[in-house]
Amino acid sequence: MSESNGFLGGIVETIKTVVWALLIAGVFRTIFFQPFWIPSGSMKDTLLIGDFLFVNKMAYGYSYASCPSIPFLGIGADDFCGFLEGDNERLFGSDPERGDVAVFRHPVTGVDFIKRVIGLPGDRIQMVDGLLYINDEPVEVEQVEDFVEPWTRQGPQGIPPRCSNGAVGEGAACVKERFIETLPNGRAHSILNITDSSGDNTGVFTVPEGHFFFMGDNRDNSTDSRVPQAARGVGFVPREDLVGRADRIMFSSAGRSMFAFWTWRSDRYFKAIE
């Protein structure tokens, strides 16, 4: 065989290897995992604007909301599993645990949200003076050091952070009170407090069968299950609208663009989500 044929053969083999690698990566992306960028500050300080993670679709099984999709061909999850929509069941399904951080499809708008599972089917959920009650019992909270971040517009949308220390200037310290909240199953996580808000005092929410109650960790800056869907909130989330569980941050950037390498947060790479 001539050198030219050997060279061309090597190029062909390289192309085949790359194609197979892309196909395998595509299968992983569409069937097992879904990439997700954190667009807002509703889950601070657990998740920050600009965190990038993969959602584990296998954690809760598959529904019309989490089935494989092929975005570059315009094929969505509904095209594969639309027949499942409306029955509130899942293939190979299991329910989330209290305290899981999960992505779900908004029951009305279809937009993907990421929040923490607080209420399970049958639970009674209420907020009283900013304290969470589950089944008429207050959860354990412990105040720890404040969460402090520089005041600057964050992410591609240029979202300004809210601060408990009032209006501050560009680059000044933006402070939020931080607590460790421990749920009845022993799962502990950080929550933030900014100010007194309407979400600090609510009625009792009784979670229906087959539904879940979600809240953001940044309690005063989160649109979640405390606001009903009729009032443009989230309300109760049906089982079928779960996409998957968020387990680990893979990459993080504090800038307006991921290409601004000087804003990368290397201390958050591969960080477990608690």
XYZ file of C-alpha atoms in Angstrom:
274
model
C 0.000 0.000 0.000
C 1.333 3.427 -0.941
C 2.066 6.153 1.611
C -0.768 8.297 0.180
C -3.276 5.486 0.626
C -2.044 4.932 4.179
C -2.373 8.640 4.922
C -5.926 8.781 3.520
C -6.826 5.621 5.409
C -5.628 7.235 8.624
C -7.796 10.308 7.987
C -10.845 8.112 7.321
C -10.277 6.161 10.541
C -9.901 9.411 12.486
C -13.161 10.747 11.035
C -14.936 7.481 11.875
C -13.631 7.654 15.450
C -14.826 11.243 15.833
C -18.262 10.403 14.387
C -18.682 7.439 16.722
C -17.559 9.543 19.681
C -20.118 12.223 18.809
C -22.871 9.622 18.403
C -22.058 8.063 21.778
C -21.945 11.502 23.403
C -25.276 12.313 21.781
C -26.843 9.127 23.143
C -25.576 9.968 26.626
C -26.853 13.534 26.317
C -30.306 12.603 25.053
C -31.056 9.446 27.057
C -29.150 9.676 30.314
C -28.305 13.316 30.966
C -29.498 16.813 30.075
C -27.230 19.886 30.273
C -28.560 22.813 32.293
C -27.246 26.340 32.860
C -28.377 28.150 36.004
C -30.107 31.310 34.703
C -31.231 32.972 37.949
C -30.342 33.416 41.603
C -33.311 31.514 43.047
C -31.105 28.658 44.312
C -28.249 30.686 45.835
C -25.971 29.846 47.414
C -26.353 26.169 46.496
C -26.353 27.099 42.810
C -25.064 30.368 41.378
C -25.919 32.097 38.125
C -23.543 30.650 35.532
C -23.195 27.191 37.085
C -23.351 24.427 34.474
C -24.495 20.919 35.333
C -25.876 17.727 33.877
C -29.307 16.569 35.020
C -29.507 12.841 35.754
C -32.576 11.688 33.817
C -32.264 8.113 35.102
C -32.912 9.196 38.706
C -36.704 9.357 38.332
C -37.298 7.435 35.115
C -38.782 8.884 31.945
C -41.899 10.828 31.033
C -42.941 13.101 28.180
C -40.820 15.814 29.878
C -37.576 13.846 30.114
C -37.528 11.437 27.187
C -34.692 11.771 24.668
C -34.605 14.751 22.329
C -32.496 15.719 19.318
C -32.497 19.537 19.379
C -30.438 20.085 16.205
C -33.037 18.083 14.259
C -35.925 19.898 15.918
C -37.061 16.712 17.675
C -38.225 17.243 21.245
C -39.041 14.927 24.131
C -42.732 15.279 23.288
C -42.114 13.693 19.887
C -40.780 10.527 21.534
C -42.955 10.317 24.631
C -45.874 12.644 24.008
C -48.184 9.646 24.365
C -47.332 9.621 28.091
C -48.509 13.188 28.693
C -51.534 13.480 30.936
C -51.382 10.153 32.764
C -48.868 11.411 35.400
C -46.834 8.198 35.195
C -43.231 7.475 34.281
C -41.309 4.679 32.581
C -38.884 2.968 35.020
C -40.011 5.651 37.465
C -39.168 6.385 41.068
C -40.134 9.397 43.152
C -37.646 12.046 44.318
C -36.560 12.216 47.934
C -37.179 15.219 50.105
C -34.215 17.572 49.716
C -33.322 16.574 46.143
C -32.442 19.412 43.781
C -34.384 18.645 40.626
C -35.239 20.078 37.235
C -38.878 20.000 36.212
C -40.978 21.352 33.374
C -43.377 24.082 34.458
C -46.853 22.523 34.362
C -48.280 25.454 32.377
C -45.532 27.247 30.457
C -43.287 24.246 29.747
C -40.182 26.196 30.836
C -37.545 24.195 32.737
C -37.120 25.165 36.420
C -34.630 23.958 39.020
C -35.654 23.938 42.695
C -35.471 21.793 45.810
C -38.049 19.118 46.658
C -39.636 20.163 49.952
C -43.045 18.471 49.988
C -43.993 14.909 49.038
C -47.493 13.616 48.232
C -49.757 14.022 51.267
C -47.469 16.485 53.088
C -48.750 19.656 54.714
C -46.413 22.576 53.928
C -46.532 26.062 55.446
C -44.261 29.068 55.992
C -44.661 30.977 59.276
C -42.498 34.071 59.837
C -39.955 32.727 57.358
C -39.734 29.300 59.031
C -40.711 26.172 57.115
C -43.251 23.795 58.664
C -43.674 20.264 57.325
C -46.657 18.311 58.605
C -47.227 20.945 61.287
C -43.676 20.626 62.669
C -41.039 23.380 62.246
C -37.809 22.296 60.558
C -34.500 22.799 62.331
C -32.550 25.905 61.273
C -29.180 27.238 62.404
C -27.852 30.661 61.450
C -24.307 30.623 60.073
C -22.028 33.211 58.473
C -23.632 35.587 55.986
C -23.458 34.952 52.255
C -21.548 37.861 50.719
C -21.066 38.525 47.011
C -19.983 41.621 45.082
C -22.850 43.635 43.650
C -22.536 43.288 39.911
C -24.901 42.304 37.138
C -24.735 38.546 36.671
C -25.071 36.183 33.748
C -26.034 36.836 30.123
C -29.209 38.607 31.251
C -27.311 40.982 33.540
C -29.440 40.168 36.588
C -28.593 42.324 39.646
C -28.467 40.517 43.010
C -30.777 41.496 45.861
C -29.151 42.388 49.179
C -30.325 42.398 52.798
C -28.067 45.397 53.472
C -30.087 47.585 51.104
C -29.076 49.256 47.858
C -25.323 49.108 47.353
C -23.087 50.336 44.564
C -21.231 48.473 41.852
C -18.631 46.156 43.384
C -19.802 46.712 46.973
C -20.558 43.824 49.344
C -24.069 42.436 48.839
C -25.062 40.584 52.005
C -27.720 37.930 52.658
C -28.387 36.105 55.911
C -27.541 32.412 55.642
C -28.998 29.471 57.558
C -28.582 25.701 57.499
C -32.005 24.084 57.196
C -32.371 20.407 58.135
C -35.360 18.549 56.721
C -37.159 15.733 58.580
C -35.167 13.054 56.730
C -31.871 14.595 57.892
C -30.986 16.307 54.599
C -29.315 19.639 55.392
C -28.760 22.528 52.994
C -28.105 26.254 52.956
C -30.922 28.799 52.608
C -30.735 32.583 52.312
C -32.870 35.380 53.751
C -33.019 38.859 52.236
C -36.042 40.579 53.751
C -39.601 40.040 54.949
C -41.685 38.951 51.973
C -45.118 37.562 51.143
C -43.625 34.083 50.862
C -42.579 34.153 54.540
C -46.170 33.610 55.703
C -48.487 31.316 53.795
C -51.510 29.165 54.287
C -51.203 25.401 54.558
C -50.482 23.609 51.272
C -51.570 19.954 51.208
C -49.611 18.241 48.442
C -51.918 16.122 46.211
C -51.190 12.519 45.358
C -48.705 12.258 42.481
C -47.434 15.823 42.986
C -44.500 17.575 44.673
C -43.860 20.899 46.369
C -40.720 22.792 45.300
C -38.951 25.793 46.841
C -35.817 27.768 46.007
C -33.010 28.021 48.556
C -32.880 31.798 48.057
C -36.269 32.020 49.692
C -37.061 35.701 49.073
C -35.982 35.566 45.438
C -37.719 32.433 44.182
C -40.890 31.821 42.197
C -41.899 28.368 43.381
C -44.733 26.214 44.722
C -45.708 28.837 47.288
C -47.321 30.781 44.440
C -50.172 28.987 42.598
C -50.089 28.577 38.837
C -53.109 30.862 38.493
C -50.965 33.663 39.947
C -48.100 32.860 37.544
C -46.269 30.760 40.092
C -45.303 27.093 40.024
C -47.895 25.493 42.287
C -47.833 21.741 42.764
C -45.664 19.890 40.228
C -47.035 16.618 38.775
C -44.807 13.547 38.730
C -44.839 13.517 34.920
C -43.206 16.973 34.752
C -39.991 15.874 36.503
C -36.955 15.936 34.194
C -34.224 14.663 36.510
C -31.995 15.196 39.529
C -29.068 17.623 39.702
C -26.131 15.927 41.410
C -22.951 17.831 40.592
C -21.785 21.161 39.137
C -19.436 20.560 36.200
C -18.385 24.114 35.299
C -19.083 27.642 36.503
C -18.611 31.138 35.113
C -19.466 34.408 36.875
C -19.303 36.487 33.685
C -21.760 37.532 31.009
C -20.191 34.949 28.670
C -18.631 31.532 29.284
C -15.729 32.628 27.071
C -14.684 35.266 29.639
C -12.153 32.871 31.175
C -11.112 35.375 33.854
C -14.586 34.976 35.411
C -14.452 31.164 35.655
C -15.036 29.782 39.163
C -12.633 26.832 39.267
C -13.476 26.192 42.936
C -16.965 25.093 41.836
C -15.875 22.572 39.189
C -17.222 19.056 39.963
C -18.759 20.286 43.212
C -21.449 18.003 44.653
C -24.906 19.580 45.035
C -26.174 19.199 48.587
